Every structure is written in C-alpha cells, then in structure tokens.
Short mmCIF file of C-alpha atoms in Angstrom, two decimals:
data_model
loop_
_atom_site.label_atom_id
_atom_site.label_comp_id
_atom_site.label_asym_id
_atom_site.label_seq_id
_atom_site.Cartn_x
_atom_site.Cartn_y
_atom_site.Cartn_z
CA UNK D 1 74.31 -60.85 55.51
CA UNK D 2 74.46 -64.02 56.97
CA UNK D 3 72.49 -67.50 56.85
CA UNK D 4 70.47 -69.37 58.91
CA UNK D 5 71.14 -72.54 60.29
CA UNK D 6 70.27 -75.87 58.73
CA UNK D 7 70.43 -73.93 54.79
CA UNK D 8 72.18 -75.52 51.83
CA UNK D 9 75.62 -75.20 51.63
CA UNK D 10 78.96 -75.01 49.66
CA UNK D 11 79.21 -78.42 49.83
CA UNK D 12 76.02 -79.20 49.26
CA UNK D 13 76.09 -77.32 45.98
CA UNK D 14 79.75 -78.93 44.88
CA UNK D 15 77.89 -82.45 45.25
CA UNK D 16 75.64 -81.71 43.22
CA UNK D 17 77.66 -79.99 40.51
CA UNK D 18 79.20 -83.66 40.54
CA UNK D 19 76.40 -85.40 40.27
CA UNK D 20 74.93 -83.36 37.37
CA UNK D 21 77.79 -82.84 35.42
CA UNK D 22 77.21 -85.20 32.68
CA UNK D 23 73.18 -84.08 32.59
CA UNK D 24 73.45 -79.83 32.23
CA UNK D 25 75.42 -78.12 30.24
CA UNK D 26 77.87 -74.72 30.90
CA UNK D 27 75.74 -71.94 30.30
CA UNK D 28 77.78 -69.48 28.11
CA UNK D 29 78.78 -65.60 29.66
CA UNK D 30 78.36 -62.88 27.27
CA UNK D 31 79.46 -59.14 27.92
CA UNK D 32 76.70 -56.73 26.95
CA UNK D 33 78.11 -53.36 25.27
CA UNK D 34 74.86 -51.54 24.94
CA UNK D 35 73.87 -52.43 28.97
CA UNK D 36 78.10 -51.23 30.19
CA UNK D 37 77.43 -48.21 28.26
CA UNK D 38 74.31 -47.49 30.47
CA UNK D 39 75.12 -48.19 33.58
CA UNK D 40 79.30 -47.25 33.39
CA UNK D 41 80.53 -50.69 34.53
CA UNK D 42 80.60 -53.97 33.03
CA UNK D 43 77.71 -55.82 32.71
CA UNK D 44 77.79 -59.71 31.99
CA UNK D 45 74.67 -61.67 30.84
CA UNK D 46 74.72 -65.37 31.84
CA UNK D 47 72.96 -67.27 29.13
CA UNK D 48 71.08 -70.09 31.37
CA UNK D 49 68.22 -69.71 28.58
CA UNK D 50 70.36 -71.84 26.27
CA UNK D 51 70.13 -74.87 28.76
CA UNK D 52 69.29 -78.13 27.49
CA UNK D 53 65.29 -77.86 28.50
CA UNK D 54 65.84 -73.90 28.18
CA UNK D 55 65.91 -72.68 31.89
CA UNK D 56 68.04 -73.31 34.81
CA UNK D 57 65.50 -75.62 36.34
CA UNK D 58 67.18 -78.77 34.83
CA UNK D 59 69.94 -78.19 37.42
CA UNK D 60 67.92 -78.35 40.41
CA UNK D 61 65.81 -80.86 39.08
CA UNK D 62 68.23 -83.39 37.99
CA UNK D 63 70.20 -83.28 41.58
CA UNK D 64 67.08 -84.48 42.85
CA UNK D 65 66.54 -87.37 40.61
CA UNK D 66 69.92 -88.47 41.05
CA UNK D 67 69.72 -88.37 44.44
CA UNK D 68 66.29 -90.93 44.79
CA UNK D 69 66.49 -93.87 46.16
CA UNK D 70 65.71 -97.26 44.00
CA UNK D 71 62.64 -97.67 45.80
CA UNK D 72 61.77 -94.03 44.77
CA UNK D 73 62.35 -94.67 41.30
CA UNK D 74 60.56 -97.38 40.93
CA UNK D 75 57.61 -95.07 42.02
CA UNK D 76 57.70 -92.47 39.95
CA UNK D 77 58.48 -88.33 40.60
CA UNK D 78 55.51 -85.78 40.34
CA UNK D 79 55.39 -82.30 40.61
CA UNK D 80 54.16 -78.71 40.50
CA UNK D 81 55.29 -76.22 38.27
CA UNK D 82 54.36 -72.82 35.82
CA UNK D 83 56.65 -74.63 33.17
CA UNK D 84 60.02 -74.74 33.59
CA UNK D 85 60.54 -77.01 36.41
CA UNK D 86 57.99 -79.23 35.21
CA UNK D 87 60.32 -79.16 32.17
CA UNK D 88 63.39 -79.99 33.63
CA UNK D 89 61.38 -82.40 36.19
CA UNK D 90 60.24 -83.76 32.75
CA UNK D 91 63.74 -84.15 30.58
CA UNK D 92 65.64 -85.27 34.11
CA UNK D 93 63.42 -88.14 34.59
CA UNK D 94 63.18 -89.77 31.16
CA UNK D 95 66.64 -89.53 31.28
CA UNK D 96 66.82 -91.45 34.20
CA UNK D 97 63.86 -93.50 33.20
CA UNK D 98 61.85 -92.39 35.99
CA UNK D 99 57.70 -92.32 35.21
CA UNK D 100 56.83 -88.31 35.78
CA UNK D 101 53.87 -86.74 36.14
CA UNK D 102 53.86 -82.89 36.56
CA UNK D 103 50.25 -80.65 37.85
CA UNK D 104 50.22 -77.08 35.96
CA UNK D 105 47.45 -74.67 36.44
CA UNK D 106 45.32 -72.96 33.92
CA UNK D 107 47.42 -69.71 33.92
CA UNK D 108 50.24 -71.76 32.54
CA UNK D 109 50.82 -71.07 28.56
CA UNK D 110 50.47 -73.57 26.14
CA UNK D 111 53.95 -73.38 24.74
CA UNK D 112 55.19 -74.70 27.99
CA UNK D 113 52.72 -77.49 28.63
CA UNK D 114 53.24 -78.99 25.77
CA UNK D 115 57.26 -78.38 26.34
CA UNK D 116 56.67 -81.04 28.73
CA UNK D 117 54.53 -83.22 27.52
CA UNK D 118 57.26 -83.41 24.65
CA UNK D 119 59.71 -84.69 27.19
CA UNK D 120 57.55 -87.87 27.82
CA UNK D 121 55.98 -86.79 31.32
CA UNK D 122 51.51 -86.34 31.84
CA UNK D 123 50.15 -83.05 32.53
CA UNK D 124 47.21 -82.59 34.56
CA UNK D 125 45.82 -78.94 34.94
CA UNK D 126 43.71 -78.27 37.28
CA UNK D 127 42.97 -74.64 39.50
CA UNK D 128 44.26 -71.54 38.99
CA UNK D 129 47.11 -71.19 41.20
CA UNK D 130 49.59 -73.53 41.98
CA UNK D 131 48.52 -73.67 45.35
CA UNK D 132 45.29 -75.46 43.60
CA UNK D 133 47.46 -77.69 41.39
CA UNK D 134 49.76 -78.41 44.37
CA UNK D 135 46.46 -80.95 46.10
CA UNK D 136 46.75 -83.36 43.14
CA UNK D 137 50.18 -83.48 43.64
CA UNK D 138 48.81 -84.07 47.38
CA UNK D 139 46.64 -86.58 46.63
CA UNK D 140 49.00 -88.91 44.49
CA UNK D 141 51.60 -88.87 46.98
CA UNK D 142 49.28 -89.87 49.30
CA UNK D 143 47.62 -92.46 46.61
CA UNK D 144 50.28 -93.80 44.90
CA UNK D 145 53.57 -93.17 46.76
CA UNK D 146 55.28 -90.70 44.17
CA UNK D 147 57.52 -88.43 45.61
CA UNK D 148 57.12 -85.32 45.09
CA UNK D 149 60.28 -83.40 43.53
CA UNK D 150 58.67 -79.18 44.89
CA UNK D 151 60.06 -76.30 41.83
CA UNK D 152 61.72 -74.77 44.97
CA UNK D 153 61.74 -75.59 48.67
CA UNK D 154 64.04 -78.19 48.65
CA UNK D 155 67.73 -79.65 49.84
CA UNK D 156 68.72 -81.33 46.58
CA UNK D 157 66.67 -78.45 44.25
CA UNK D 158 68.07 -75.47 45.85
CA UNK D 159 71.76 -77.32 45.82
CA UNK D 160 71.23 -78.09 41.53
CA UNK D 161 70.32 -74.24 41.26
CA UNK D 162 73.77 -73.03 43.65
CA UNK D 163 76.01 -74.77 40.62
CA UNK D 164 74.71 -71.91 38.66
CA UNK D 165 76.19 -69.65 41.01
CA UNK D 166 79.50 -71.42 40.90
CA UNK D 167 79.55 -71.81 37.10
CA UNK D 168 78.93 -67.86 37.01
CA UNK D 169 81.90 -66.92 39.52
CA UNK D 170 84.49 -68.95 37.87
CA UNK D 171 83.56 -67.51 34.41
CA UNK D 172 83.82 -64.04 35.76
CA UNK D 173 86.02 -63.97 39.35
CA UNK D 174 85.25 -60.42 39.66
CA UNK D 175 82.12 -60.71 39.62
CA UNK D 176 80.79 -56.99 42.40
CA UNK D 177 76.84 -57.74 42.12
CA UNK D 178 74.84 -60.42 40.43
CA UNK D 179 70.90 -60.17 39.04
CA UNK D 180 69.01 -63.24 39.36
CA UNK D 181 65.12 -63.65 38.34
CA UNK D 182 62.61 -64.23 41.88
CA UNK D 183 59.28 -66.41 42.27
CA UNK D 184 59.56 -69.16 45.00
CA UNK D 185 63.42 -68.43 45.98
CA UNK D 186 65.18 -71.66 44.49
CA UNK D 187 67.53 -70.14 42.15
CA UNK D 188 68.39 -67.07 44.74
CA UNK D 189 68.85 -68.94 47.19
CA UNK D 190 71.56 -71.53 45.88
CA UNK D 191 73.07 -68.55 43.76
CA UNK D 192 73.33 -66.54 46.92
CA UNK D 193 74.92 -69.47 48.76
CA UNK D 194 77.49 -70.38 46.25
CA UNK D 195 78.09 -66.78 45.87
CA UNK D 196 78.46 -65.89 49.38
CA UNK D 197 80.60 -68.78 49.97
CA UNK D 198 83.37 -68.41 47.94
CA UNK D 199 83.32 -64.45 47.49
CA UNK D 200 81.11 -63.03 50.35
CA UNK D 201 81.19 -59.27 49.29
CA UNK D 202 79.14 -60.03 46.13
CA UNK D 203 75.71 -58.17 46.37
CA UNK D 204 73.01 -60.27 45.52
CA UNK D 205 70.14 -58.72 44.31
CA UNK D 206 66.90 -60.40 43.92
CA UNK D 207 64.43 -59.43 40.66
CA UNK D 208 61.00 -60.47 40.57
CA UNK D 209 57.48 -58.48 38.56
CA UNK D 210 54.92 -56.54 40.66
CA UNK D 211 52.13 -58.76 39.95
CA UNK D 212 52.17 -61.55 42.68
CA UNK D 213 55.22 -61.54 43.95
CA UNK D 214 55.30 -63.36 46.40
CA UNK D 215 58.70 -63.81 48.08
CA UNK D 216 58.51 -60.19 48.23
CA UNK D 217 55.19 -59.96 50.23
CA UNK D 218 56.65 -62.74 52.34
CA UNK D 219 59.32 -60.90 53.32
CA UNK D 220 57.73 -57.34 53.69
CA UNK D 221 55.47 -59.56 56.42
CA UNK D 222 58.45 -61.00 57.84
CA UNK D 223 56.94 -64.89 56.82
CA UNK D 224 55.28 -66.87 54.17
CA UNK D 225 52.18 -65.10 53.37
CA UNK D 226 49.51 -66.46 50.31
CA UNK D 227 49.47 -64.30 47.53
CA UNK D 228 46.86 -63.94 44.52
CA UNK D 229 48.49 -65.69 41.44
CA UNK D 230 48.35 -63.12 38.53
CA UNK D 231 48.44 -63.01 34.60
CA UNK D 232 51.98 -61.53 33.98
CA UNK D 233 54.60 -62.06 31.21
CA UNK D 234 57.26 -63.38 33.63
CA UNK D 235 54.94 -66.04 34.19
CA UNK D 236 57.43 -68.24 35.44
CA UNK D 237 57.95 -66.15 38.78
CA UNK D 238 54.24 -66.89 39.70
CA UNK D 239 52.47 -69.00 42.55
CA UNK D 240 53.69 -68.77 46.14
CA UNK D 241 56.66 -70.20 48.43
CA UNK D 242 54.24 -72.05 50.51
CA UNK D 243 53.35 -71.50 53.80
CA UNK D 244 55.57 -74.00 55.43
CA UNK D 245 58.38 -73.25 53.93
CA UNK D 246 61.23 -74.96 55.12
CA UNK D 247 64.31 -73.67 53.12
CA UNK D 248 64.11 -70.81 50.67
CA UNK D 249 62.36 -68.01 52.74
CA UNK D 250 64.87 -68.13 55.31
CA UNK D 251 68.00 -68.41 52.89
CA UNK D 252 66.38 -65.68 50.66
CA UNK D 253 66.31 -63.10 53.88
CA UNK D 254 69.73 -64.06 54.75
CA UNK D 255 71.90 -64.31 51.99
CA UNK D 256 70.16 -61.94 49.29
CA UNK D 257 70.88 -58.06 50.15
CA UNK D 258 68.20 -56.64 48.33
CA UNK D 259 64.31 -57.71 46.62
CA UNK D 260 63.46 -55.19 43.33
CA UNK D 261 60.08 -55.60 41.35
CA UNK D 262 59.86 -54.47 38.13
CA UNK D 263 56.59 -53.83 36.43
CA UNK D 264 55.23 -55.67 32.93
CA UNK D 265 55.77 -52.29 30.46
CA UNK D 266 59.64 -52.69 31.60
CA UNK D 267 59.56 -56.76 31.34
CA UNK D 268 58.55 -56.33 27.51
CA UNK D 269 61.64 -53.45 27.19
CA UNK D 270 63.71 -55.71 28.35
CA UNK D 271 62.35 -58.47 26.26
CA UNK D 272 63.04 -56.16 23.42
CA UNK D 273 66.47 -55.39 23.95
CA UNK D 274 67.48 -58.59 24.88
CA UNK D 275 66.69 -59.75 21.10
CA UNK D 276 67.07 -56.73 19.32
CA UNK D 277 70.67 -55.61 21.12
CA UNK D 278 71.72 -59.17 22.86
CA UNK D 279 70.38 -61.30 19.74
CA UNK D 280 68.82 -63.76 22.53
CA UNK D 281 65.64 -64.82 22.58
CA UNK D 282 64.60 -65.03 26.66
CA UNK D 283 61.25 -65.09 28.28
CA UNK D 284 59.85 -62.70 30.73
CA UNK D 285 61.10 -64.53 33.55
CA UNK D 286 64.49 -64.13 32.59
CA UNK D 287 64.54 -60.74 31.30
CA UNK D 288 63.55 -59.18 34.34
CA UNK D 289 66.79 -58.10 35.65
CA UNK D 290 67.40 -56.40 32.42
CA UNK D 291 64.58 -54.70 33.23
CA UNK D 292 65.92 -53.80 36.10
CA UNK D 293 68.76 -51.67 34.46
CA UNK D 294 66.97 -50.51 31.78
CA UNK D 295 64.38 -48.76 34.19
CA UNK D 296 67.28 -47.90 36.49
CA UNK D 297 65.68 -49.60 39.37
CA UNK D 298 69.14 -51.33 39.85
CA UNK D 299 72.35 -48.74 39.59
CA UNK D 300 75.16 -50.99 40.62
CA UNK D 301 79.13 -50.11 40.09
CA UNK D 302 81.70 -51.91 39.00
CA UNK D 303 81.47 -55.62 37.78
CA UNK D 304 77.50 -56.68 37.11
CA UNK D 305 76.19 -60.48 36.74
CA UNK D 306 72.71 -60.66 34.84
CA UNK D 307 71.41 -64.28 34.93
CA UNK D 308 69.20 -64.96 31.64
CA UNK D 309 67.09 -67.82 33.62
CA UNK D 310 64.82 -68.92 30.55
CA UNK D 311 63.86 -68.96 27.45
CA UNK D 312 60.98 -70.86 27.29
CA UNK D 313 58.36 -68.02 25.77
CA UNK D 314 55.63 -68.60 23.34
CA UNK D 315 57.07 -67.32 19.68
CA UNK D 316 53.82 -65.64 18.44
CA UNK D 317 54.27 -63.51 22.05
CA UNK D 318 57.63 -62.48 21.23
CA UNK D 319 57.18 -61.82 17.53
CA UNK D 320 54.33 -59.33 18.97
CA UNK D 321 56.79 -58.12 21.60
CA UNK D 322 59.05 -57.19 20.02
CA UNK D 323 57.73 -55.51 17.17
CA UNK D 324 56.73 -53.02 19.65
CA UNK D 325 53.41 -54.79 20.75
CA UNK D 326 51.75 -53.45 24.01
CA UNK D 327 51.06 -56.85 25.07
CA UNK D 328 48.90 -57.35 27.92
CA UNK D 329 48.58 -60.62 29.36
CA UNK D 330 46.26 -59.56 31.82
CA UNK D 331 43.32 -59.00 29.87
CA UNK D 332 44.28 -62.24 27.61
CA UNK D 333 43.77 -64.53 30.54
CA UNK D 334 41.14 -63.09 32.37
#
C-alpha cells in the first residue's frame, strides 16, 4: 500500500525521536512462548505499557510540546482524551512547565482521571463522548488562546507515536507483521509510516473492539463517519477520528493492510493471559491484539510484532478479570 500526499514521514518521525529522547523511555521486547506455540512463528510483545505515564501516548504528546512556540507556552496546552493522552499531555507538560488542562467525558474510568490529575494538569468532564468534551476544549481555545494538543490527528502527535515503530524494528529487524491497538489512528498511523519506510513488506495490521469503532466504520464508508461512543473494556480505543480529519484517516487507509475487531469476551482472554502467561499487567486497549491471536482472528506466519500500548487499567477490574470474572462494562456504565 501506499500513502497519500502531505502524511507524516520518515523524517518527520526521526525528528521527533530526537527531540524526545531524553523524555520516553525504550520500551522493552519480550518473546512470548505460549503465543509462538499457537500460532507456529515467533511472536514478540512490545512492552509500551511500561512507559513512563504507562501508554505510548507520552511519545506523541511530548513531540508536540517540544515543538510549541514560546508564545504557546506561555498559554498553556489543553486537550481531549479517554485517559492516556490526557496522561501523557499531562506528565509532558509539567515537565516542560507548561499549564495543562485536559476535557474527559463521563465514560472515562476513575483510575485514569485521577492518573492525570496526579500529573499536575485540571480535569473537566463534561458529555458523554468525546465529541461532547471536545466543545470545551473549543471554547477555551477560542477564550483563552490555549492550543489545543488533539490525542490523534496531528503532525507532531502522529510523528511521537512513528518512534514507536522505529524503536520496534531495530529491536527485532525481522520483524514479517506487526499488531498495533486502533481508536482515532495516531499510533497506526506513525507505526505504519516508520514501518513502511524502512522495511515496506511488513504487514500492518490494525486491532481495534467491536463496540464503537470508529476508524473502522470510517473506512467501511470510505470517510469520517460519527460513531456512538460505547462502554467497552478497551476503553481507550473509544470516541471518533473527527469529521475533518486531516491526517490519520488517510494514512490509516494507505499504509495499514488490514482493520480486525475483536469483541469484549476475547479482550478479557487476552487480559488474562497477558498476566497469567506474559506476567504483564496491560489494559484492554493494549491487549487487544492478543486477542486477536488468541481468537485466531489474526493467523500471520513467520516473524509477529504485538504492541502492548497501555497499561493504565483500574486494579479492582483486573483482579476481577482475571480471576475469571465475566466482567461487563456495559451494564456498569449504563
């Protein structure tokens, strides 16, 4: 496959793996026995769950800040987010001493808001999307001249989230197909980009969960569509990829060769094995391409990449999960 014009590219992504160097850490690569067994290839887990703020969203997030102008500093960052980017939006900031406020919606656990909160930036919920949240974020940019740092769509977040790619390829240069976790197309995107760049017969394969997926329904409609935000334990793939998407939705159907939804029964499997056989603890979010080769949705050959994205989950959830819990999330929000 190949990519549209005006995308983020290889050089894009090596500036920013310059510019962030000192702020993330190298995610370690660990070889799973029990998931090479399954499948009859190699299967390697990248541990992006063990990130400073505990998700790969402190890469994206930190390129941006240290690409703002004084001016933009001096006004402060805001943005939207189901946790994680707020999160790295959050830690990125302070570190930078940048004021930060991040807009959550009501769907968004506890465990995460107050992740942030920890990291010295205000929360303000309001709605029940992150479309909803997304017109405070509006309204302050208009208001008070913060820019607005999106989880996703954009240049400098999308070029953070490619040095994850890079990092993965030079830990494992044989690298055949890679995994990597789906909601607004950030992550795939710059994966697929670094990826394609340096090795472009590497199948990239997109993972998201059947409940409101929406880079999925934007692409079965061939552009951004809305879709309903739903309960779901990868919680962090939720909310939409906006309908004016400038970046992601066209870099997502160029670069990635394949979209696979898994459903929430195989999410909390995967959640399971991950601790009980990988001795990780990860979130939904970033189990989901496990979940992908437990259920055999994915059957790839040769050398797999599985890219842990976070680990950000609420402990009393995960105690219940994997003690063999049928946890569902969707009756516990509604």
């Amino acid at each position: 496959m190949t990519a549209p014009n005006d995308v983020v590219g290889l050089r894009d992504i090596e500036r920013a793996r310059e510019r962030i160097s000192g702020t993330v850490r190298q995610s370690p690569v660990q070889i799973s026995t029990s998931l090479s067994e399954r499948i009859g290839g190699s299967v390697h887990l990248k541990l992006e769950h063990t990130q400073i703020t505990g998700s790969f969203k402190l890469r994206g997030a930190s390129n941006a800040v240290a690409s703002l102008s004084d001016e933009e500093r001096g006004r402060g960052v805001i943005g939207v987010s189901t946790g994680n980017h707020g999160r790295g939006l959050a830690y990125a900031a302070k570190s930078a001493g940048v004021k930060c406020i991040i807009c959550m919606s009501k769907l968004v656990p506890q465990a995460k808001i107050d992740g942030i909160r920890a990291q010295g930036a205000e929360v303000r919920i309001t709605g029940r999307s992150q479309d909803e949240a997304q017109l405070e974020v509006d309204r302050l940019v208009r208001e008070e001249g913060m820019t607005m740092i999106p989880p996703f769509d954009h240049r400098d977040v999308i070029g953070g989230q490619g040095t994850l790619g890079l990092e993965f390829l030079e830990q494992v240069p044989e690298l055949e197909t890679v995994l990597v976790p789906v909601s607004g197309g950030g992550l795939v995107s710059g994966v697929a980009a670094a990826l394609k760049a340096v090795k472009p017969d590497v199948q990239v394969i997109g993972i998201s969960m059947e409940r409101g997926a929406a880079m999925h329904a934007s692409l079965e409609a061939g552009k951004p569509v809305e879709v309903e935000e739903l309960a779901t334990l990868a919680d962090s793939l939720g909310g939409g990829i906006g309908l004016e998407n400038r970046f992601t939705f066209a870099m997502t159907r160029g670069l990635v060769d394949g979209l696979v939804l898994v459903n929430e029964t195989e999410i909390a499997e995967a959640i399971r094995h991950i601790y009980w056989e990988e001795r990780q603890i990860v979130e939904g979010s970033g189990a989901v391409g496990v979940a992908a080769l437990l259920s055999g949705r994915v059957s790839p050959d040769g050398v797999t990449g599985v890219i842990l994205s976070g680990g950000n989950i609420d402990m009393k959830q995960h105690h219940r999960i994997i003690s063999g819990e049928n946890v569902d999330v969707t009756r516990e929000v509604a």
